[in-house]
PDB file of C-alpha atoms in Angstrom:
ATOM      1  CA  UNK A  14     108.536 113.967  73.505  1.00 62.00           C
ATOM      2  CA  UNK A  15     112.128 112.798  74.507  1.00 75.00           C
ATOM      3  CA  UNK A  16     111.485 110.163  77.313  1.00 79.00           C
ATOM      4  CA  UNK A  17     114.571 109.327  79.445  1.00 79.00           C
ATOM      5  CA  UNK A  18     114.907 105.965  80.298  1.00 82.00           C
ATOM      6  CA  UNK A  19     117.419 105.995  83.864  1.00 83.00           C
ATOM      7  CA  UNK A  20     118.658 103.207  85.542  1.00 84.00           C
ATOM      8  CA  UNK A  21     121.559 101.055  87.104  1.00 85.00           C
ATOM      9  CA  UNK A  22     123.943  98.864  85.374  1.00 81.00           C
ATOM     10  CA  UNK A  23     121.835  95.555  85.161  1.00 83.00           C
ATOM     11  CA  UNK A  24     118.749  96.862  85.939  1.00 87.00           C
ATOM     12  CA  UNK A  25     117.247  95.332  82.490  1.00 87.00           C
ATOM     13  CA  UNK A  26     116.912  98.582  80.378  1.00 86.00           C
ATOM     14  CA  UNK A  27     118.071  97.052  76.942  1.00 82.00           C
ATOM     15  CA  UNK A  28     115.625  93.740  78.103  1.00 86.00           C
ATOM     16  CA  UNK A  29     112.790  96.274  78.431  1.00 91.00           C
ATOM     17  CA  UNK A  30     113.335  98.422  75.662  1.00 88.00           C
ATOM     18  CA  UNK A  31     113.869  95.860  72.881  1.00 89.00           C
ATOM     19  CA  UNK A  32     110.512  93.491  74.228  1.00 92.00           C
ATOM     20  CA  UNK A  33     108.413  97.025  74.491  1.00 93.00           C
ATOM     21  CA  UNK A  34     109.759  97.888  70.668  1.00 91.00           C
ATOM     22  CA  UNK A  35     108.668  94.713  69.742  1.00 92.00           C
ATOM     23  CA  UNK A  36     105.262  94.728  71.417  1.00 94.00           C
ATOM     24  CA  UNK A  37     104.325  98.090  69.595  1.00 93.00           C
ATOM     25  CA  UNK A  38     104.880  96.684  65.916  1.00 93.00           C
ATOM     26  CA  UNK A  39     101.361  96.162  66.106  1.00 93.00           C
ATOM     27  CA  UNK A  40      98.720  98.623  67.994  1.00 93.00           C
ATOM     28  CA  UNK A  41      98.688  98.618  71.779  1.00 92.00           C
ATOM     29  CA  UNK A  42      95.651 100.417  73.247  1.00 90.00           C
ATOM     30  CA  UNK A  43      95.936 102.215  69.571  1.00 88.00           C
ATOM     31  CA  UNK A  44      99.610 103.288  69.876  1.00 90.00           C
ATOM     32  CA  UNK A  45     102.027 101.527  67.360  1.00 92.00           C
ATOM     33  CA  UNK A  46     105.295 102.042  65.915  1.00 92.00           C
ATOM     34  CA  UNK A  47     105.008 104.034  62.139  1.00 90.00           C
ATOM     35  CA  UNK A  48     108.420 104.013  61.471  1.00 91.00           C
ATOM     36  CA  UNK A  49     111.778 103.530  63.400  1.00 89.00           C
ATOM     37  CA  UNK A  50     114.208 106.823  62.634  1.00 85.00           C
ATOM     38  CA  UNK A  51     117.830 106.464  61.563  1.00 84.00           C
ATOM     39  CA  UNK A  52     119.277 102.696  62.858  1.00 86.00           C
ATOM     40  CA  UNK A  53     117.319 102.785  65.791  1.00 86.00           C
ATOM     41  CA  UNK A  54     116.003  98.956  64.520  1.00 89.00           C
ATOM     42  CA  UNK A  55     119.018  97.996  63.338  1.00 88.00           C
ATOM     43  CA  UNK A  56     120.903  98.872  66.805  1.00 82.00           C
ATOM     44  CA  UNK A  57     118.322  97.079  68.725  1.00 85.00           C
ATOM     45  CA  UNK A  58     118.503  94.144  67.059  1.00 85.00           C
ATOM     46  CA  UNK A  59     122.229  93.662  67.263  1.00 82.00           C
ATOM     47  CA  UNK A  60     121.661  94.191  71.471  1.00 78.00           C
ATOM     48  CA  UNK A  61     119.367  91.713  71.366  1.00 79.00           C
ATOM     49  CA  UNK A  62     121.142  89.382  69.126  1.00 78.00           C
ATOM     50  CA  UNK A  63     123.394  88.815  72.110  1.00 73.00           C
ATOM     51  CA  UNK A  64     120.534  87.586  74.267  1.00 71.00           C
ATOM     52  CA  UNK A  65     120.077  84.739  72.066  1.00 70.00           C
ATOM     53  CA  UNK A  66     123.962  83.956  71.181  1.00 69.00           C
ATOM     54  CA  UNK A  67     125.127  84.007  74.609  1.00 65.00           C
ATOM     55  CA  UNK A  68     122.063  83.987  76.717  1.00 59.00           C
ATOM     56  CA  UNK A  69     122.087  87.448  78.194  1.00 58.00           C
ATOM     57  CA  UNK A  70     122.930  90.909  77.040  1.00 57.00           C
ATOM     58  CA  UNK A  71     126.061  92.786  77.239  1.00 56.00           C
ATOM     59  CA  UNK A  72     126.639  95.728  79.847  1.00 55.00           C
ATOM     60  CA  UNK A  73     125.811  98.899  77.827  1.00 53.00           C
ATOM     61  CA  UNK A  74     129.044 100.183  77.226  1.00 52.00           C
ATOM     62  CA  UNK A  75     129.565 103.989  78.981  1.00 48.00           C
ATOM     63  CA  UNK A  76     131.074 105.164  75.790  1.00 49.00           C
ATOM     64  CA  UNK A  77     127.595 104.842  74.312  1.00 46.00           C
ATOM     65  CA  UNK A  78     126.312 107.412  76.330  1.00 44.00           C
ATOM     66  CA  UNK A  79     126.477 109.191  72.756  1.00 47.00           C
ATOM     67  CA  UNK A  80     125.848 106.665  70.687  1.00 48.00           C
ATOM     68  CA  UNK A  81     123.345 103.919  71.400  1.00 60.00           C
ATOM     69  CA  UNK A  82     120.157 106.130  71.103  1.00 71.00           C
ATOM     70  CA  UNK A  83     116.603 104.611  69.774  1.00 79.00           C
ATOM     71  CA  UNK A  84     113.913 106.789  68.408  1.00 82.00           C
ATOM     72  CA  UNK A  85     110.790 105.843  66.865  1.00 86.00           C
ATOM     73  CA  UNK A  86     107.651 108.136  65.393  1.00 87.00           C
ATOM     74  CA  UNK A  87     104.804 106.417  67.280  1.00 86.00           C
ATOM     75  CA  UNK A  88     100.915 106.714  65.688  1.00 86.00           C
ATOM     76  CA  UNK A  89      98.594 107.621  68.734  1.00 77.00           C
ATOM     77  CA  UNK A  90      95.132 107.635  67.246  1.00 71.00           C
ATOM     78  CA  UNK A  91      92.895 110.493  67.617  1.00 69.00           C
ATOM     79  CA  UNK A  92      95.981 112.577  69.373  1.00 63.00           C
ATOM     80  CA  UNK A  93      98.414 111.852  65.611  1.00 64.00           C
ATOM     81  CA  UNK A  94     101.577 111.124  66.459  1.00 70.00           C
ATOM     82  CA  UNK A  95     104.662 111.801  68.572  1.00 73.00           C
ATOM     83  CA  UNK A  96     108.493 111.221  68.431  1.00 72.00           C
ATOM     84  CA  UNK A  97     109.177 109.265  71.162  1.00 75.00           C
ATOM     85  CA  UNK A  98     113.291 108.741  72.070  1.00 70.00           C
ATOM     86  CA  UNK A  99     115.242 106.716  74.032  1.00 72.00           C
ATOM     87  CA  UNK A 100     118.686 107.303  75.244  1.00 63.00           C
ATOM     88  CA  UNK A 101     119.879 103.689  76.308  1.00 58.00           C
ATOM     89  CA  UNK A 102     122.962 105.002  78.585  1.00 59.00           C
ATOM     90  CA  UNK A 103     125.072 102.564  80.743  1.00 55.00           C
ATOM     91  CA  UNK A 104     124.387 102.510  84.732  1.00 53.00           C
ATOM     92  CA  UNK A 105     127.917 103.442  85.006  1.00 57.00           C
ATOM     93  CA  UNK A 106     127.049 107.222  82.999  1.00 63.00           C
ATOM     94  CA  UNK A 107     124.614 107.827  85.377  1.00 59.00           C
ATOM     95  CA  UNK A 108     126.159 106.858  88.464  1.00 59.00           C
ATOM     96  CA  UNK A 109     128.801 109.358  87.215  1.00 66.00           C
ATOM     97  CA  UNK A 110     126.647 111.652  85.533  1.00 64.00           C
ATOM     98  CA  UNK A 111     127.690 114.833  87.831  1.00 64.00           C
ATOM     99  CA  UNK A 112     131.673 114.652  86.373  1.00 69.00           C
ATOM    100  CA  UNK A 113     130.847 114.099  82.731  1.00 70.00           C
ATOM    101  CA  UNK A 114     131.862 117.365  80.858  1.00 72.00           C
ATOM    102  CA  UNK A 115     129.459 119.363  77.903  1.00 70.00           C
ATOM    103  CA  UNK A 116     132.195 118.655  75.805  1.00 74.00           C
ATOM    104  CA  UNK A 117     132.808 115.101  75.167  1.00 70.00           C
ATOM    105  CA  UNK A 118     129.171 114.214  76.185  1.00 69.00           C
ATOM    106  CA  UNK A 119     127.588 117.188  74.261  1.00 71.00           C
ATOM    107  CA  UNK A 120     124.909 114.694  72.318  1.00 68.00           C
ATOM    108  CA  UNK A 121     124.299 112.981  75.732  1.00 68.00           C
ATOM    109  CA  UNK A 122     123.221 116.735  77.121  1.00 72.00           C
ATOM    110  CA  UNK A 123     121.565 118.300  74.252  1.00 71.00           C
ATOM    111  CA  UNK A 124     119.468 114.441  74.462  1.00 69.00           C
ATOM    112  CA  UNK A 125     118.635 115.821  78.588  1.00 72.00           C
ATOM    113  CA  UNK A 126     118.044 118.771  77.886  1.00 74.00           C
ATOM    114  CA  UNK A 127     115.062 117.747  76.003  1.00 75.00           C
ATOM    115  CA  UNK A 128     113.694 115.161  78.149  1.00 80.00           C
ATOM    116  CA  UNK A 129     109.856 115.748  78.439  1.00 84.00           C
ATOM    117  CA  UNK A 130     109.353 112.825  80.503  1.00 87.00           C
ATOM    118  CA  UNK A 131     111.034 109.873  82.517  1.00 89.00           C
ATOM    119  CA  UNK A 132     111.424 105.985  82.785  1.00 91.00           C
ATOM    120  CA  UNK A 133     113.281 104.944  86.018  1.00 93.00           C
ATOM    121  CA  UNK A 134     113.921 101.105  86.055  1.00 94.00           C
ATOM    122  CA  UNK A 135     114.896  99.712  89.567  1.00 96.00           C
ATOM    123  CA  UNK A 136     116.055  96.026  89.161  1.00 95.00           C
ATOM    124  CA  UNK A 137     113.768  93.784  91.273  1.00 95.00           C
ATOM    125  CA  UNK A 138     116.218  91.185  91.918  1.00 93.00           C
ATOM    126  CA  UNK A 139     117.672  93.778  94.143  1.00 94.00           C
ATOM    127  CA  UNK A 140     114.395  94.437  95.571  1.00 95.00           C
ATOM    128  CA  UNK A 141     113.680  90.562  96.038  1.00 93.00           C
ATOM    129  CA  UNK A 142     116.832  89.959  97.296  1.00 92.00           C
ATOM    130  CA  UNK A 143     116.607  92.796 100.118  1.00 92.00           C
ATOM    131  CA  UNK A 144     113.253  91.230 100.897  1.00 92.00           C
ATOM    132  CA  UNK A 145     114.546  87.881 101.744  1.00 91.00           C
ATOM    133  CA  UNK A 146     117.416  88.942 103.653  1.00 90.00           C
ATOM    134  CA  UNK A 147     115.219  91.123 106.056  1.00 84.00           C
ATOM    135  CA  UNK A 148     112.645  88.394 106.502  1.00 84.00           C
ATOM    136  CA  UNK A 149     115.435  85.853 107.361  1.00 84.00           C
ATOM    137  CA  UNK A 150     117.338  88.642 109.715  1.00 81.00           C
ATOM    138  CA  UNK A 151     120.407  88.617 107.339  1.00 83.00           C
ATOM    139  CA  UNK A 152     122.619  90.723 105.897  1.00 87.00           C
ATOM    140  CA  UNK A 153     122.149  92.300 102.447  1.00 87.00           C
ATOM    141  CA  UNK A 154     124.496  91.804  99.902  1.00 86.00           C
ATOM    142  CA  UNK A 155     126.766  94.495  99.054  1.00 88.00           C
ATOM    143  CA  UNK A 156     125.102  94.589  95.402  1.00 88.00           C
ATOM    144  CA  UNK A 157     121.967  95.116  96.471  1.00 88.00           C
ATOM    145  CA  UNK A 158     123.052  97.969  98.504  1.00 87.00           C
ATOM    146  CA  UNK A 159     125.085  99.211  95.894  1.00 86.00           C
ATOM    147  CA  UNK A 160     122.260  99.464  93.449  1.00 87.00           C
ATOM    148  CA  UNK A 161     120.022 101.173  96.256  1.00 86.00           C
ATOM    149  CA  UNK A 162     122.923 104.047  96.778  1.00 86.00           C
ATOM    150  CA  UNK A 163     123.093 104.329  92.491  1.00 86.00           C
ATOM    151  CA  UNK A 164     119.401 105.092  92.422  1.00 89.00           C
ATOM    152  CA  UNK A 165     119.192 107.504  94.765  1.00 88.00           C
ATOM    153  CA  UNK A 166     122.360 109.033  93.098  1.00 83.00           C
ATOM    154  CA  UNK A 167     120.814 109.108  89.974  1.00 83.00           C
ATOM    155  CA  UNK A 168     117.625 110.706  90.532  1.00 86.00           C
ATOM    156  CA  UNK A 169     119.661 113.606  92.275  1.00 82.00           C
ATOM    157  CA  UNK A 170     122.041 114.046  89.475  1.00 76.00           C
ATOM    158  CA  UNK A 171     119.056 114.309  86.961  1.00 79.00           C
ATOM    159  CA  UNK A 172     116.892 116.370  88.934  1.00 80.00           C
ATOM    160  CA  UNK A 173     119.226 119.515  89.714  1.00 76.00           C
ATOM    161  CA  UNK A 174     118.844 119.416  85.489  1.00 75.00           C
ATOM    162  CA  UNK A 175     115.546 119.706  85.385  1.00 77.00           C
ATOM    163  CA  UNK A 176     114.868 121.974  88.306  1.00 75.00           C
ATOM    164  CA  UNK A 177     117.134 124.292  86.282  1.00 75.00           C
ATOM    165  CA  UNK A 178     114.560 124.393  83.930  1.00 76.00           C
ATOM    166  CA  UNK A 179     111.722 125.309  86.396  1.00 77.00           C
ATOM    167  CA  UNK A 180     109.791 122.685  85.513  1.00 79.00           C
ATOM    168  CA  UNK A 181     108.687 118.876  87.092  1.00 82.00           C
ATOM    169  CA  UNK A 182     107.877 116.461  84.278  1.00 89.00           C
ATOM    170  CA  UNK A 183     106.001 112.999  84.586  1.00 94.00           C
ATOM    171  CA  UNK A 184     107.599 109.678  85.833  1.00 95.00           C
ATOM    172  CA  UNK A 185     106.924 105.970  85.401  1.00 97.00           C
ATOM    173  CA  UNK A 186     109.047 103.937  87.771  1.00 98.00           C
ATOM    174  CA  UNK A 187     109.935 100.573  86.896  1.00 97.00           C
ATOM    175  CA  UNK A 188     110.383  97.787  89.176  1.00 97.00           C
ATOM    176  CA  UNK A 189     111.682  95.411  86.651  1.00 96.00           C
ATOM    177  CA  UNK A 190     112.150  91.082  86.661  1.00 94.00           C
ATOM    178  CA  UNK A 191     109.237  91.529  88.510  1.00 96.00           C
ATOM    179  CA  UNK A 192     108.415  87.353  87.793  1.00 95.00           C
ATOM    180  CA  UNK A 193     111.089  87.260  90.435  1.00 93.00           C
ATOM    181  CA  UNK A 194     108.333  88.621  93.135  1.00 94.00           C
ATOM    182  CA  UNK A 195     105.012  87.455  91.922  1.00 93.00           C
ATOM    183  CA  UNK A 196     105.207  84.362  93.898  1.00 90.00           C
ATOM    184  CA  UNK A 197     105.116  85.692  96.937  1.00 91.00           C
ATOM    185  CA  UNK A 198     101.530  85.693  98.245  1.00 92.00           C
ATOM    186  CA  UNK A 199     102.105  89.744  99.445  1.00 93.00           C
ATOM    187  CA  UNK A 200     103.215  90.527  95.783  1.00 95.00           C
ATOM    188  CA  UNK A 201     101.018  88.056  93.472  1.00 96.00           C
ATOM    189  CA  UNK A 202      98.986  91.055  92.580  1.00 96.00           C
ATOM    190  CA  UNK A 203     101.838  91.740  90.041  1.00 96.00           C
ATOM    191  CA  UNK A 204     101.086  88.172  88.015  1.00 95.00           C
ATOM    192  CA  UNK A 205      99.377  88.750  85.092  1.00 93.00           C
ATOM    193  CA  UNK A 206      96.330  86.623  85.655  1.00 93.00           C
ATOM    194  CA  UNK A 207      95.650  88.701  88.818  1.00 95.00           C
ATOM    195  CA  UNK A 208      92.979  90.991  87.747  1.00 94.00           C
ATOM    196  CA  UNK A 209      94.601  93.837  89.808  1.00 95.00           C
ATOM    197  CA  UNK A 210      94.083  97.682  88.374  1.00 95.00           C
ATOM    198  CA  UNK A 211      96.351 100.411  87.760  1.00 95.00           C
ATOM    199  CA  UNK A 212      95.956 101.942  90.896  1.00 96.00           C
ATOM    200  CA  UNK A 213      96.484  98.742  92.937  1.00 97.00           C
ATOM    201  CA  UNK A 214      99.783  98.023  90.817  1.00 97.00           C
ATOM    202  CA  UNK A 215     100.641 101.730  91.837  1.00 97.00           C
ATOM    203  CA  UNK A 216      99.917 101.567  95.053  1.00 97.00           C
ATOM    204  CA  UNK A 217     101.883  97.644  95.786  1.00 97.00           C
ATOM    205  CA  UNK A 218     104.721  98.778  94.107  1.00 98.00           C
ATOM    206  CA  UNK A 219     105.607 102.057  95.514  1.00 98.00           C
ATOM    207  CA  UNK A 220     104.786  99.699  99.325  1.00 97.00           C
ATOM    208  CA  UNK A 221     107.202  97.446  97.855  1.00 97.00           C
ATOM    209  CA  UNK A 222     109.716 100.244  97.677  1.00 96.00           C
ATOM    210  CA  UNK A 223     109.380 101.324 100.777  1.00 96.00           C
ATOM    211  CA  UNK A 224     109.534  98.006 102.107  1.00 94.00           C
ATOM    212  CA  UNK A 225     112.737  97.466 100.257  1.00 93.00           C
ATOM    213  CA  UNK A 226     114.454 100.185 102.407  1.00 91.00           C
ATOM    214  CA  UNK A 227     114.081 102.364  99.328  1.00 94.00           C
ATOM    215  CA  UNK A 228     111.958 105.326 101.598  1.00 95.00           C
ATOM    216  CA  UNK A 229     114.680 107.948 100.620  1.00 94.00           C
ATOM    217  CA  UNK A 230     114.439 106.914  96.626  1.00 94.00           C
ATOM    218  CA  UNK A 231     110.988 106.947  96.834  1.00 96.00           C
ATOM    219  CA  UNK A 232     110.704 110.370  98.258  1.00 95.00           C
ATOM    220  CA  UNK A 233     113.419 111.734  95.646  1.00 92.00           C
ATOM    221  CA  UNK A 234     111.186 110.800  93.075  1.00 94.00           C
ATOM    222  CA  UNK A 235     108.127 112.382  94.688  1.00 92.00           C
ATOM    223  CA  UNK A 236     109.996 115.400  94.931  1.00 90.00           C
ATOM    224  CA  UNK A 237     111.728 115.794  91.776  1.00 89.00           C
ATOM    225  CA  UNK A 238     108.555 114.236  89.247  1.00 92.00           C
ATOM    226  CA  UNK A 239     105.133 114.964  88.963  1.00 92.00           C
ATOM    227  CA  UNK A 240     102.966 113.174  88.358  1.00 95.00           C
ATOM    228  CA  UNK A 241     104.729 109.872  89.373  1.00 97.00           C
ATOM    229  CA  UNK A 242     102.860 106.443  88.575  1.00 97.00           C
ATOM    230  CA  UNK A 243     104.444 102.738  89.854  1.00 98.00           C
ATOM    231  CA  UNK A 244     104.844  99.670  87.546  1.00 98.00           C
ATOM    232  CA  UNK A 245     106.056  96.191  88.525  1.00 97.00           C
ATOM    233  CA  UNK A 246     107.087  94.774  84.730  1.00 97.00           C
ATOM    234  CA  UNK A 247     108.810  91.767  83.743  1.00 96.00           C
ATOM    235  CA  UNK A 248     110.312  91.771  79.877  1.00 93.00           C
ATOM    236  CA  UNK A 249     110.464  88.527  79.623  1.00 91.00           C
ATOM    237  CA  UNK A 250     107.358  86.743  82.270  1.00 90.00           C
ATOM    238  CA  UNK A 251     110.038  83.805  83.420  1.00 80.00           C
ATOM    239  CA  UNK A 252     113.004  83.100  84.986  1.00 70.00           C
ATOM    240  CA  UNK A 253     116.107  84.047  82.980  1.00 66.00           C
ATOM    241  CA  UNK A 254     118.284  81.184  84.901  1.00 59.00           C
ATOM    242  CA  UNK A 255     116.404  79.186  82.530  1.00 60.00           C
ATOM    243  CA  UNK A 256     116.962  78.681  78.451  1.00 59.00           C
ATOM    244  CA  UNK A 257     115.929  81.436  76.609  1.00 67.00           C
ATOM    245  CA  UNK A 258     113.795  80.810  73.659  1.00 72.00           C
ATOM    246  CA  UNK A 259     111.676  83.154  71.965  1.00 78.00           C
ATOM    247  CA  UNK A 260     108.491  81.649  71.828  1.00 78.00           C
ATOM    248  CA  UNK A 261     108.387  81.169  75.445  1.00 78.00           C
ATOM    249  CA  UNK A 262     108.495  85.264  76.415  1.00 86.00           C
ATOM    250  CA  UNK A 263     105.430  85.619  77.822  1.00 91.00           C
ATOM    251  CA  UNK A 264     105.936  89.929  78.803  1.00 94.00           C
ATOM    252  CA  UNK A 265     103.841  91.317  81.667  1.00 96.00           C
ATOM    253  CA  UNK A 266     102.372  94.665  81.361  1.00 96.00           C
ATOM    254  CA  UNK A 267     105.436  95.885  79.704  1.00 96.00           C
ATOM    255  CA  UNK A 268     103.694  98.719  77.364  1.00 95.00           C
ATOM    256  CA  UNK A 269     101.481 100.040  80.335  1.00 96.00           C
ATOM    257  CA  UNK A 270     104.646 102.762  81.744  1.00 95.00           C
ATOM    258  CA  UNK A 271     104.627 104.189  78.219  1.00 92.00           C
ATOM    259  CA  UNK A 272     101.129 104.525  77.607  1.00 92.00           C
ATOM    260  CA  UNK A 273     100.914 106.211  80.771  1.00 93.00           C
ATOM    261  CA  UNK A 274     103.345 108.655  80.168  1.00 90.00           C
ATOM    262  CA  UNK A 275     101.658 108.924  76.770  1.00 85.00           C
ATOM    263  CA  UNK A 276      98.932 110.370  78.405  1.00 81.00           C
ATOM    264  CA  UNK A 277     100.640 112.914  80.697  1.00 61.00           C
ATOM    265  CA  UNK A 278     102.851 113.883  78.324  1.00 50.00           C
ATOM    266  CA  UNK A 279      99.292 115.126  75.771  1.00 43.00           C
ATOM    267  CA  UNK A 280      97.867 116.700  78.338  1.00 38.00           C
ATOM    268  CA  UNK A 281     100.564 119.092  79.009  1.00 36.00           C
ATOM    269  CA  UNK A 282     101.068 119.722  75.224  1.00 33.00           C
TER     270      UNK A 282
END
């Protein structure tokens, strides 16, 4: 089961990917990482080495569109065990995703062509920052409308490759940074400590979305995935303007969007 993991440049894919390896050294709900296949470990580590030198990641470079892949044989309990891949593309691939040819991106398709399932990350300090500038009768930055237009371009390059196939396959949408929300008394349900189900996460983020001017992204994904399930996530649980130490991640229902797709994913084997 090849899961895609989409997003725009910044939108924390490496942050989310590296805390959710991390988390599943040991058994989450019963799912755990047996073994990491070829240098899948050893790449992430290095990307995350930079968080800690320099205080923030890189930019995945778009030249490693073919090579900065992570795969890892997860142990699922009573359903074995699956192969579950990620292809850690740059924003800037999939923003131009429609003019990359077979031939110098032929790993990058054969890796699509595959995909049994999907991961779409949509940075929440976009969302938060649309938020504000509505409630205070602003303008939006350009960024944040930049990011908005990348999304929905995104999901429409993607899709036209999967309807090819004649198939829909399951989606977990990410708001990411969502610590950047949570204290907003409308969005607190996405604290840890809130007691809120999986349906009420569902439910706030995809209003969030649409609150966020994001009605058209919202209905690509409706139209292109099925079944489609809404997570607000933060990697990290704090403020990255702050000093990053390790002991002080505190990640917020990070593992949840893979243990849902989990799920989809066996019941249509």
């Amino acid at each position: 089961s090849i899961v895609a993991l989409l997003g725009d440049t910044a939108a924390g894919k490496t942050s989310y990917l590296w805390v959710l390896s991390e988390l599943l050294r040991r058994p989450v709900n019963g799912v755990f990482i047996r073994q990491a296949l070829g240098d899948s470990d050893e790449q992430m580590n290095k990307a995350a080495g930079e968080l800690f030198d320099k205080g923030r990641f890189n930019a995945t470079p778009p030249t490693d569109a073919n090579v900065r892949n992570y795969a890892w044989e997860l142990a699922a309990g009573d359903r074995g065990s699956t192969i579950v891949a990620f292809h850690d593309a740059a924003g800037e691939v999939w923003n131009k995703f429609a003019g990359l040819t077979r031939t110098a991106y032929d790993r990058f398709y054969r890796y699509l062509d595959l995909v049994g399932s999907v991961m779409f990350a949509i940075d929440g300090a976009h969302v938060a920052a649309v938020l504000e500038a509505e409630a205070r009768r602003g303008i939006v930055a350009p960024q944040s409308r930049t990011a908005l237009t990348h999304e929905i371009g995104i999901v429409d390059a993607v899709s036209r490759r999967i309807r090819a196939r004649g198939e829909r396959v399951p989606a977990a949408v990410l708001i990411t940074k969502a610590d950047v929300l949570w204290d907003l008394p409308e969005w607190a349900v996405f604290r840890e400590d809130s007691g809120a189900d999986d349906d009420t996460i569902d439910r706030t983020a995809r209003e969030l979305l649409l609150k966020s001017g994001r009605t058209g992204l919202v209905r690509a994904l409706d139209e292109t995935f099925a079944p489609v399930r809404y997570f607000a996530i933060s990697a990290f649980g704090r403020d990255m303007s702050e000093p990053l130490n390790i002991e002080d991640l505190r990640p917020v229902r990070v593992a949840d969007p893979l243990l849902s797709l989990l799920g989809n994913v066996v019941t249509r084997m």
